[in-house]
Amino acid sequence: MKNYCYLVLFAVLVVACGQSQKQKAEALIKETLERSLIKPDTYTPIETKVEEAFAPYDDPAFLKELTEMINMTVEYADLMEKAKHAKLLMSKWSAPYRSSDGKDEYQEAIKVYDEANAKIEEIKIKTRKQDEKIANMLLEDRKFLGYKAIHTYRAVNNAGNTFNGNTVFFIDKNFEKVVYSMDVEDYNQVQGAVKIFKEG
């Protein structure tokens, strides 16, 4: 009986050790997606590529900070456009012969312009702080974090439509859990921002 137990244990260990990194990653990804998908039973894996992940570029904390910087940049551009449009309206409604409606339009344009500029100044301050934070993170030594699995899959959404997902899953060193994930498109955008940041 004892020998039989040893044989079973040995067989389990052989199977576990025999799993490839790709198989381990796919098992974790499936478990993760089945918790988050609206219709998990429709999940169908298509392709998985596993690579080693290193800090700082693949560090979830770094990716979050850089994503925040990208969001700030987008908001800044939107506010600049908003202020520019408000300034044009101010010019349009500033004529002395404007009607009472024109006076209201002029005051509203001033309000929008002032609010946009106030937010622009706030973002400038935040951006400078974020710049410094990211620059310090880029100075950190390259360190092995675990693995990243680029996974393509198919599933059905709540509306009953089939969609293709393309996600990067960051996995710990021991292939025990998914620590972070993001769309491949977002990940590529962040890595592009890293390149621009370093060149700047």
Short mmCIF file of C-alpha atoms in Angstrom, two decimals:
data_model
loop_
_atom_site.label_atom_id
_atom_site.label_comp_id
_atom_site.label_asym_id
_atom_site.label_seq_id
_atom_site.Cartn_x
_atom_site.Cartn_y
_atom_site.Cartn_z
CA MET A 1 0.00 0.00 0.00
CA LYS A 2 2.82 2.35 0.94
CA ASN A 3 4.59 1.61 -2.33
CA TYR A 4 1.38 2.37 -4.23
CA CYS A 5 1.06 5.79 -2.52
CA TYR A 6 4.65 6.59 -3.42
CA LEU A 7 3.96 5.67 -7.04
CA VAL A 8 0.85 7.90 -7.16
CA LEU A 9 2.78 10.80 -5.61
CA PHE A 10 5.62 10.28 -8.06
CA ALA A 11 3.19 10.25 -10.99
CA VAL A 12 1.60 13.50 -9.84
CA LEU A 13 5.00 15.16 -9.52
CA VAL A 14 6.05 13.98 -12.96
CA VAL A 15 2.88 15.41 -14.51
CA ALA A 16 3.30 18.70 -12.66
CA CYS A 17 6.97 19.02 -13.58
CA GLY A 18 6.22 17.98 -17.11
CA GLN A 19 3.88 20.91 -17.72
CA SER A 20 5.41 23.52 -19.98
CA GLN A 21 5.43 27.20 -19.10
CA LYS A 22 2.80 27.72 -21.77
CA GLN A 23 0.51 25.08 -20.26
CA LYS A 24 0.91 26.54 -16.76
CA ALA A 25 0.20 30.03 -18.08
CA GLU A 26 -2.88 28.89 -19.99
CA ALA A 27 -4.28 27.16 -16.92
CA LEU A 28 -3.90 30.35 -14.84
CA ILE A 29 -5.31 32.52 -17.61
CA LYS A 30 -8.33 30.27 -18.04
CA GLU A 31 -9.00 30.41 -14.30
CA THR A 32 -8.67 34.21 -14.34
CA LEU A 33 -10.90 34.76 -17.38
CA GLU A 34 -13.59 32.39 -16.18
CA ARG A 35 -13.97 34.66 -13.13
CA SER A 36 -14.21 37.86 -15.20
CA LEU A 37 -16.02 36.95 -18.42
CA ILE A 38 -19.79 37.48 -18.65
CA LYS A 39 -20.20 34.05 -20.27
CA PRO A 40 -17.18 32.01 -19.15
CA ASP A 41 -18.46 28.83 -20.79
CA THR A 42 -17.93 30.45 -24.22
CA TYR A 43 -14.22 31.06 -23.60
CA THR A 44 -12.00 29.55 -26.31
CA PRO A 45 -8.21 30.01 -26.23
CA ILE A 46 -6.56 30.81 -29.57
CA GLU A 47 -2.88 31.52 -28.96
CA THR A 48 -0.49 32.04 -26.04
CA LYS A 49 3.09 33.33 -26.10
CA VAL A 50 5.09 33.27 -22.87
CA GLU A 51 8.10 35.51 -22.26
CA GLU A 52 10.17 36.48 -19.25
CA ALA A 53 9.15 39.74 -17.57
CA PHE A 54 11.63 42.23 -16.14
CA ALA A 55 11.46 45.40 -14.08
CA PRO A 56 11.04 48.20 -14.64
CA TYR A 57 9.27 47.86 -18.01
CA ASP A 58 6.99 44.98 -17.01
CA ASP A 59 6.51 45.97 -13.38
CA PRO A 60 2.75 46.47 -12.78
CA ALA A 61 3.48 49.51 -10.60
CA PHE A 62 5.51 51.09 -13.41
CA LEU A 63 2.85 50.28 -16.02
CA LYS A 64 0.16 51.90 -13.84
CA GLU A 65 2.23 55.07 -13.36
CA LEU A 66 2.93 55.36 -17.09
CA THR A 67 -0.73 54.72 -17.92
CA GLU A 68 -1.61 57.55 -15.55
CA MET A 69 0.86 59.80 -17.40
CA ILE A 70 -0.75 58.91 -20.74
CA ASN A 71 -4.19 59.73 -19.32
CA MET A 72 -2.88 63.09 -18.09
CA THR A 73 -1.48 63.85 -21.56
CA VAL A 74 -4.81 63.05 -23.20
CA GLU A 75 -6.69 65.19 -20.67
CA TYR A 76 -4.23 68.06 -21.17
CA ALA A 77 -4.76 67.98 -24.95
CA ASP A 78 -8.57 67.94 -24.48
CA LEU A 79 -8.43 70.91 -22.11
CA MET A 80 -6.19 72.88 -24.47
CA GLU A 81 -8.71 72.32 -27.25
CA LYS A 82 -11.56 73.30 -24.93
CA ALA A 83 -9.79 76.54 -23.93
CA LYS A 84 -9.03 77.34 -27.57
CA HIS A 85 -12.69 76.87 -28.56
CA ALA A 86 -13.87 79.00 -25.61
CA LYS A 87 -11.47 81.77 -26.62
CA LEU A 88 -12.93 81.78 -30.13
CA LEU A 89 -16.43 82.11 -28.66
CA MET A 90 -15.28 84.95 -26.42
CA SER A 91 -14.00 86.77 -29.49
CA LYS A 92 -17.25 86.10 -31.34
CA TRP A 93 -19.50 87.41 -28.56
CA SER A 94 -17.30 90.28 -27.35
CA ALA A 95 -18.60 92.84 -29.89
CA PRO A 96 -20.30 95.87 -28.28
CA TYR A 97 -23.41 95.37 -30.43
CA ARG A 98 -24.06 91.85 -29.13
CA SER A 99 -27.56 90.95 -27.96
CA SER A 100 -28.55 89.95 -24.43
CA ASP A 101 -28.23 86.33 -25.52
CA GLY A 102 -24.75 87.17 -26.77
CA LYS A 103 -23.83 88.54 -23.36
CA ASP A 104 -24.82 85.25 -21.76
CA GLU A 105 -22.83 83.32 -24.36
CA TYR A 106 -19.82 85.57 -23.70
CA GLN A 107 -19.99 85.02 -19.93
CA GLU A 108 -20.35 81.26 -20.41
CA ALA A 109 -17.33 81.22 -22.73
CA ILE A 110 -15.27 83.13 -20.12
CA LYS A 111 -16.30 80.63 -17.46
CA VAL A 112 -15.33 77.63 -19.64
CA TYR A 113 -12.04 79.28 -20.60
CA ASP A 114 -11.09 80.05 -16.99
CA GLU A 115 -12.03 76.58 -15.74
CA ALA A 116 -10.08 74.89 -18.54
CA ASN A 117 -6.98 76.97 -17.86
CA ALA A 118 -7.17 76.30 -14.13
CA LYS A 119 -7.28 72.55 -14.79
CA ILE A 120 -4.42 72.88 -17.30
CA GLU A 121 -2.22 74.42 -14.61
CA GLU A 122 -3.15 71.62 -12.19
CA ILE A 123 -2.23 68.98 -14.76
CA LYS A 124 1.10 70.70 -15.46
CA ILE A 125 2.00 70.36 -11.77
CA LYS A 126 0.85 66.73 -11.63
CA THR A 127 2.72 65.92 -14.84
CA ARG A 128 6.00 67.29 -13.49
CA LYS A 129 5.64 65.11 -10.39
CA GLN A 130 4.71 62.09 -12.51
CA ASP A 131 7.70 62.72 -14.78
CA GLU A 132 10.02 62.62 -11.80
CA LYS A 133 8.42 59.45 -10.41
CA ILE A 134 8.73 57.61 -13.75
CA ALA A 135 12.31 58.81 -14.28
CA ASN A 136 13.29 57.40 -10.87
CA MET A 137 11.63 54.07 -11.65
CA LEU A 138 13.55 53.85 -14.92
CA LEU A 139 16.81 54.15 -12.98
CA GLU A 140 16.08 50.96 -11.05
CA ASP A 141 18.13 47.87 -11.87
CA ARG A 142 16.76 45.35 -14.34
CA LYS A 143 15.20 42.58 -12.26
CA PHE A 144 13.46 39.34 -13.15
CA LEU A 145 9.82 39.53 -12.04
CA GLY A 146 8.28 36.42 -13.54
CA TYR A 147 6.55 35.95 -16.85
CA LYS A 148 4.20 37.70 -19.25
CA ALA A 149 1.80 35.72 -21.39
CA ILE A 150 0.32 37.35 -24.47
CA HIS A 151 -2.98 35.55 -24.85
CA THR A 152 -5.54 35.70 -27.65
CA TYR A 153 -8.97 34.21 -27.06
CA ARG A 154 -12.58 34.23 -28.19
CA ALA A 155 -15.72 34.58 -26.07
CA VAL A 156 -19.31 35.84 -26.15
CA ASN A 157 -20.33 39.09 -24.46
CA ASN A 158 -23.56 39.99 -22.66
CA ALA A 159 -25.19 41.05 -25.93
CA GLY A 160 -24.57 37.60 -27.39
CA ASN A 161 -21.87 38.82 -29.77
CA THR A 162 -18.60 36.96 -30.22
CA PHE A 163 -15.46 39.02 -29.61
CA ASN A 164 -11.72 38.42 -29.69
CA GLY A 165 -9.65 39.34 -26.66
CA ASN A 166 -5.94 40.10 -26.78
CA THR A 167 -4.47 40.48 -23.31
CA VAL A 168 -1.09 40.48 -21.57
CA PHE A 169 -1.15 38.51 -18.32
CA PHE A 170 1.71 39.01 -15.87
CA ILE A 171 2.46 35.86 -13.88
CA ASP A 172 4.62 35.38 -10.79
CA LYS A 173 7.97 33.52 -10.84
CA ASN A 174 6.47 30.22 -9.69
CA PHE A 175 3.47 30.20 -12.01
CA GLU A 176 1.11 30.32 -9.04
CA LYS A 177 -1.03 33.34 -9.92
CA VAL A 178 -1.77 36.15 -12.37
CA VAL A 179 -0.63 39.36 -10.68
CA TYR A 180 -1.79 41.87 -13.30
CA SER A 181 -3.26 42.07 -16.79
CA MET A 182 -3.90 44.66 -19.48
CA ASP A 183 -4.99 44.79 -23.12
CA VAL A 184 -2.17 44.27 -25.60
CA GLU A 185 -3.09 47.57 -27.27
CA ASP A 186 -2.69 49.42 -23.96
CA TYR A 187 0.56 47.58 -23.22
CA ASN A 188 2.01 48.56 -26.62
CA GLN A 189 0.91 52.15 -26.05
CA VAL A 190 2.69 52.21 -22.70
CA GLN A 191 5.87 50.71 -24.18
CA GLY A 192 5.74 53.33 -26.94
CA ALA A 193 5.46 56.01 -24.27
CA VAL A 194 8.55 54.55 -22.55
CA LYS A 195 10.53 54.99 -25.76
CA ILE A 196 9.37 58.59 -26.15
CA PHE A 197 10.04 59.29 -22.47
CA LYS A 198 13.62 57.94 -22.71
CA GLU A 199 14.34 59.85 -25.92
CA GLY A 200 12.97 63.04 -24.40
#
